[in-house]
Coordinates of C-alpha atoms and ligand atoms in Angstrom, one line a residue:
M17 CA 0.0 0.0 0.0
P18 CA 2.3 2.8 -1.2
D19 CA -0.1 5.6 0.0
D20 CA -0.7 4.2 3.4
P21 CA 0.2 6.9 6.0
L22 CA 1.2 4.2 8.5
A23 CA 3.7 2.8 6.0
R24 CA 5.3 6.2 5.5
A25 CA 5.2 7.4 9.1
D26 CA 8.6 8.2 10.6
D27 CA 7.6 10.5 13.5
P28 CA 5.5 8.8 16.2
L29 CA 4.4 12.2 17.7
A30 CA 3.1 13.3 14.3
L31 CA 1.4 10.0 13.8
F32 CA -0.2 10.2 17.3
D33 CA -1.4 13.7 16.3
A34 CA -3.0 12.3 13.2
W35 CA -4.7 9.4 14.9
Y36 CA -5.8 11.5 17.9
E37 CA -7.4 14.0 15.5
A38 CA -9.2 11.1 13.8
A39 CA -10.4 9.8 17.1
R40 CA -11.7 13.3 18.1
G41 CA -13.6 13.4 14.9
C42 CA -15.2 10.0 14.9
G43 CA -17.9 10.5 17.6
I44 CA -16.2 8.9 20.5
D45 CA -17.3 10.4 23.8
K46 CA -13.9 10.5 25.4
P47 CA -11.1 10.0 22.9
H48 CA -8.7 11.4 25.5
A49 CA -9.4 8.6 28.0
A50 CA -6.5 6.2 28.4
A51 CA -5.6 3.4 30.7
L52 CA -2.6 4.3 32.8
A53 CA -0.6 1.4 34.0
T54 CA 1.9 1.7 36.8
A55 CA 3.8 -0.6 39.2
G56 CA 5.2 0.5 42.5
A57 CA 8.0 -0.9 44.6
D58 CA 5.9 -4.1 45.2
C59 CA 6.0 -4.8 41.4
R60 CA 2.3 -5.3 41.3
A61 CA 0.9 -3.8 38.2
T62 CA -2.2 -1.7 38.4
A63 CA -4.2 0.3 35.8
R64 CA -6.9 2.9 35.8
I65 CA -8.4 5.3 33.3
V66 CA -7.1 8.9 33.2
L67 CA -7.9 11.8 30.8
L68 CA -5.1 13.2 28.6
S69 CA -5.0 16.9 29.3
S70 CA -2.5 17.8 26.7
H71 CA 0.4 16.5 24.7
D72 CA 3.3 18.0 22.7
A73 CA 6.9 17.1 21.9
R74 CA 7.7 17.0 25.6
G75 CA 5.2 14.3 26.4
F76 CA 1.7 13.4 27.5
V77 CA 0.1 15.1 30.4
F78 CA -2.6 13.9 32.8
H79 CA -3.7 15.3 36.1
T80 CA -4.4 13.6 39.4
N81 CA -4.0 13.7 43.2
Y82 CA -0.3 13.4 44.2
R83 CA -1.3 11.3 47.2
S84 CA -3.3 8.8 45.2
R85 CA -2.2 5.2 44.7
K86 CA -1.0 5.9 41.2
A87 CA 1.0 8.8 42.4
R88 CA 2.6 6.8 45.1
E89 CA 3.5 4.1 42.6
L90 CA 5.0 6.7 40.2
E91 CA 7.1 8.1 43.1
D92 CA 8.5 4.5 43.6
N93 CA 8.8 3.8 39.9
A94 CA 8.4 6.5 37.3
W95 CA 8.0 4.2 34.4
A96 CA 4.4 4.0 33.2
T97 CA 2.2 3.2 30.2
L98 CA -0.7 5.0 28.7
L99 CA -3.0 3.0 26.5
F100 CA -5.6 4.4 24.1
W101 CA -8.2 2.3 22.4
W102 CA -10.4 3.9 19.7
D103 CA -13.0 1.3 18.9
P104 CA -14.7 2.9 15.8
L105 CA -11.3 3.3 14.2
G106 CA -9.9 -0.1 15.3
R107 CA -6.8 1.6 16.6
Q108 CA -4.8 1.2 19.8
V109 CA -1.8 3.3 20.8
R110 CA 0.6 2.3 23.6
I111 CA 3.0 4.9 25.0
E112 CA 5.7 3.9 27.5
G113 CA 8.1 6.0 29.4
P114 CA 9.0 7.8 32.7
C115 CA 6.6 10.2 34.3
E116 CA 7.5 13.4 36.1
R117 CA 5.4 16.0 37.8
T118 CA 4.6 19.1 35.7
A119 CA 5.8 22.5 36.9
P120 CA 3.5 24.0 39.5
E121 CA 2.7 26.9 37.1
E122 CA 1.5 24.4 34.5
S123 CA -0.7 22.7 37.1
D124 CA -2.0 26.1 38.1
A125 CA -2.9 27.0 34.5
Y126 CA -4.8 23.7 34.0
W127 CA -6.5 24.1 37.5
R128 CA -7.8 27.5 36.5
S129 CA -9.4 26.0 33.4
R130 CA -11.4 23.5 35.4
P131 CA -15.1 24.1 36.5
R132 CA -15.4 25.2 40.1
G133 CA -17.3 22.0 41.1
R134 CA -14.4 19.8 40.0
Q135 CA -12.0 22.1 41.9
L136 CA -14.1 21.6 45.0
G137 CA -14.2 17.9 44.4
A138 CA -10.4 17.7 44.3
W139 CA -10.3 19.3 47.8
A140 CA -13.1 17.0 49.1
S141 CA -11.6 13.7 47.9
E142 CA -8.5 12.2 49.4
Q143 CA -8.2 10.1 46.3
S144 CA -7.5 6.4 47.0
A145 CA -7.9 6.7 50.8
V146 CA -10.4 4.5 52.6
I147 CA -13.5 6.5 53.7
P148 CA -16.5 5.6 55.7
G149 CA -18.8 5.9 52.6
P150 CA -20.4 8.3 50.1
E151 CA -22.1 10.3 52.9
A152 CA -18.7 11.2 54.3
L153 CA -17.6 12.4 50.9
A154 CA -20.8 14.5 50.5
A155 CA -20.2 16.0 54.0
R156 CA -16.6 16.9 53.0
M157 CA -17.8 18.5 49.8
A158 CA -20.3 20.6 51.7
E159 CA -17.6 21.6 54.1
V160 CA -15.1 22.7 51.4
T161 CA -17.9 24.5 49.5
R162 CA -18.6 26.6 52.6
R163 CA -14.9 27.1 53.2
F164 CA -14.2 28.6 49.8
E165 CA -17.5 30.5 49.4
G166 CA -17.1 33.8 47.6
E167 CA -13.5 33.2 46.7
A168 CA -11.5 31.5 44.0
V169 CA -10.7 27.9 44.8
P170 CA -6.9 27.5 45.1
R171 CA -5.1 24.5 43.7
P172 CA -4.3 22.0 46.5
A173 CA -0.5 21.4 46.6
H174 CA -1.3 17.6 46.4
W175 CA -3.1 18.0 43.0
G176 CA -1.3 18.5 39.7
G177 CA 0.0 17.1 36.5
Y178 CA 2.3 14.3 35.4
R179 CA 4.1 14.3 32.1
L180 CA 4.9 10.9 30.5
R181 CA 8.0 11.3 28.3
P182 CA 7.6 8.7 25.5
E183 CA 10.4 6.2 25.1
V184 CA 8.4 3.6 23.2
M185 CA 5.2 4.2 21.1
E186 CA 3.3 1.4 19.5
F187 CA 0.6 1.9 16.9
W188 CA -1.8 -0.9 16.4
R189 CA -4.4 -1.0 13.6
E190 CA -7.0 -3.7 13.2
G191 CA -6.5 -5.8 10.1
R192 CA -8.3 -8.7 8.4
D193 CA -8.0 -12.2 9.7
R194 CA -6.2 -11.0 12.8
L195 CA -3.3 -9.7 10.6
H196 CA -3.2 -6.4 12.4
D197 CA -0.6 -3.8 11.7
R198 CA 1.8 -3.0 14.6
L199 CA 4.3 -0.3 14.2
R200 CA 6.7 0.4 17.1
F201 CA 9.0 3.4 17.6
R202 CA 11.8 3.2 20.1
R203 CA 13.7 6.3 21.1
T204 CA 17.4 6.0 20.8
E205 CA 20.3 8.5 21.0
A206 CA 20.3 8.5 17.2
G207 CA 16.5 9.2 17.0
W208 CA 13.4 7.1 16.7
V209 CA 13.9 3.5 15.5
R210 CA 10.9 2.1 13.6
E211 CA 10.0 -1.6 13.7
W212 CA 7.1 -3.6 12.5
L213 CA 5.9 -6.3 15.0
A214 CA 4.0 -9.4 14.3
P215 CA 0.4 -9.1 15.5
Ligands
FMN15 C1 -13.4 8.2 32.1 C2 -12.6 8.3 33.3 C3 -11.7 9.4 33.4 C4 -11.0 9.5 34.6 N1 -10.0 10.5 34.6 C5 -9.2 10.6 35.7 C6 -8.2 11.6 35.7 O1 -7.9 12.4 34.7 N2 -7.4 11.7 36.8 C7 -7.6 10.9 37.9 O2 -6.9 11.0 38.8 N3 -8.5 9.9 37.9 C8 -9.4 9.8 36.8 N4 -10.3 8.8 36.8 C9 -10.5 7.9 38.0 C10 -9.3 6.9 37.9 O3 -9.7 5.9 37.0 C11 -9.1 6.2 39.3 O4 -10.3 5.6 39.8 C12 -8.5 7.2 40.3 O5 -7.6 8.1 39.7 C13 -7.9 6.5 41.5 O6 -6.8 5.7 41.0 P1 -5.6 5.1 41.9 O7 -6.3 4.7 43.2 O8 -5.1 4.0 41.1 O9 -4.6 6.2 42.1 C14 -11.1 8.6 35.6 C15 -12.0 7.5 35.5 C16 -12.7 7.4 34.4 C17 -13.6 6.2 34.3

């Protein structure tokens, strides 16, 4: 297939942009939802969905509570994977690499773009902690709503972004008879190395 963009792709970030734009245009409710896999010091892998906030040449940014389970695991072991699956397109993208916290100013800027209710929710929820139940969460929400009444809600120091810097990016495209396309890019000192993988 000489005019297949996948066959010609030599820049995984540009390829991600193209696929992400296609995903945004194909009617999926949350094309920015991705599974984030981590493993802490105990080597037990876990995964959960997060929303991609932004991406550029530096990496892929998501936001979370810095005291959550995922954050504790990332402090132990920065290496993580983000996995996107865009069903209508039959496409999957796996992105692996180390995560680091974004600069506080970046987290502030994103925080300011969030609706007030979500800002209050971030104060109300000690993400991943054991709580007595939903009533306790509602009570805490009422408490923080009162506390910040009439003022801008500041960003909690324990809430902010992580940026995953891609070291490996794999693009998977559904094919006939399970003969899917898998194109992997590995970052090396000489640049990205491009390899096809058997499906
Ligand atoms: C569609 C969807 C989007 C989500 N987006 C985020 C997110 O951007 N950040 C986040 O911390 N949790 C998000 N969550 C909740 C996480 O999946 C998870 O339950 C939470 O972060 C706690 O994970 P942990 O205990 O492994 O740290 C989202 C869940 C769903 C289903």
